[in-house]
Short mmCIF file of C-alpha atoms in Angstrom, two decimals:
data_model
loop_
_atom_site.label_atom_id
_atom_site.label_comp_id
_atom_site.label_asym_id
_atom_site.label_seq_id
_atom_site.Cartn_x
_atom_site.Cartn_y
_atom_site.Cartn_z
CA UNK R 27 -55.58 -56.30 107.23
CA UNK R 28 -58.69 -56.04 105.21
CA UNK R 29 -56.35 -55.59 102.33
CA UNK R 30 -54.40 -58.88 102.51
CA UNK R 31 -58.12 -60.33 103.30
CA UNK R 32 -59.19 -58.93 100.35
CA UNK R 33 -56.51 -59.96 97.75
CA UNK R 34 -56.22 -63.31 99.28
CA UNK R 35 -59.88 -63.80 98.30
CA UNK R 36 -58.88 -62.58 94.93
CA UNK R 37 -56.12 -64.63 94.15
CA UNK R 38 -58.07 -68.07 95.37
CA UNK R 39 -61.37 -66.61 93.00
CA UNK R 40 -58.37 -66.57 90.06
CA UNK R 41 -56.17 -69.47 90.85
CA UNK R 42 -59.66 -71.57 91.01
CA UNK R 43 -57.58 -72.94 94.67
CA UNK R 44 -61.04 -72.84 96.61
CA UNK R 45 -59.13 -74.91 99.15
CA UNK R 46 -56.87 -73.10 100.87
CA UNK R 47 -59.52 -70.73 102.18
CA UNK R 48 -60.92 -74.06 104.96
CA UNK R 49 -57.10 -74.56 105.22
CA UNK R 50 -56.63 -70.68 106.26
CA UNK R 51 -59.33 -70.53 108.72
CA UNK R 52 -58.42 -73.79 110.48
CA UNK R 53 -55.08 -72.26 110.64
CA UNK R 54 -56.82 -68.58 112.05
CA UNK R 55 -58.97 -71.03 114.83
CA UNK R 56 -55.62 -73.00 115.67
CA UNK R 57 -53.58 -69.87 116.37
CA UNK R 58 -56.67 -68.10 118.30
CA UNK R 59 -56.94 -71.36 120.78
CA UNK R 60 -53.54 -71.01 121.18
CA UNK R 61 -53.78 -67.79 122.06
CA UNK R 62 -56.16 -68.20 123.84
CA UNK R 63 -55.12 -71.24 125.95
CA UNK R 64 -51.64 -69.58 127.12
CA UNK R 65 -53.74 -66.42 128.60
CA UNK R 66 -56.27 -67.72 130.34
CA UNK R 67 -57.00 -70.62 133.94
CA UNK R 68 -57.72 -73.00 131.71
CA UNK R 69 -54.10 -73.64 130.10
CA UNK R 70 -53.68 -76.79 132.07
CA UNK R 71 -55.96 -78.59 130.23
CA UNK R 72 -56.01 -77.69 126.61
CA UNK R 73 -52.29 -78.55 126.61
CA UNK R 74 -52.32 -81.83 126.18
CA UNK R 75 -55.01 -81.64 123.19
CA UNK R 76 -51.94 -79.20 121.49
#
């Protein structure tokens, strides 16, 4: 994990593409509500923000 972390930091450094890292973490916070949302009491309303 820390690998792919690490290269993906590399390759954005080299490819001067500084802006796919905000796109990657909004990606990471997306996928974590989601997660989030479908385990938990409060499902029923985050939904309909999805």
């Amino acid at each position: 994990m820390w690998t792919l972390l690490k290269e993906f930091l590399q390759f954005s450094r080299q490819e001067k593409k500084w802006w796919l890292i905000p796109l990657v973490v909004v990606l990471l916070l997306v996928g974590g509500i989601l997660i989030f949302a479908a385990n938990s009491g409060i499902a029923w309303a985050l939904y309909p923000f999805m």
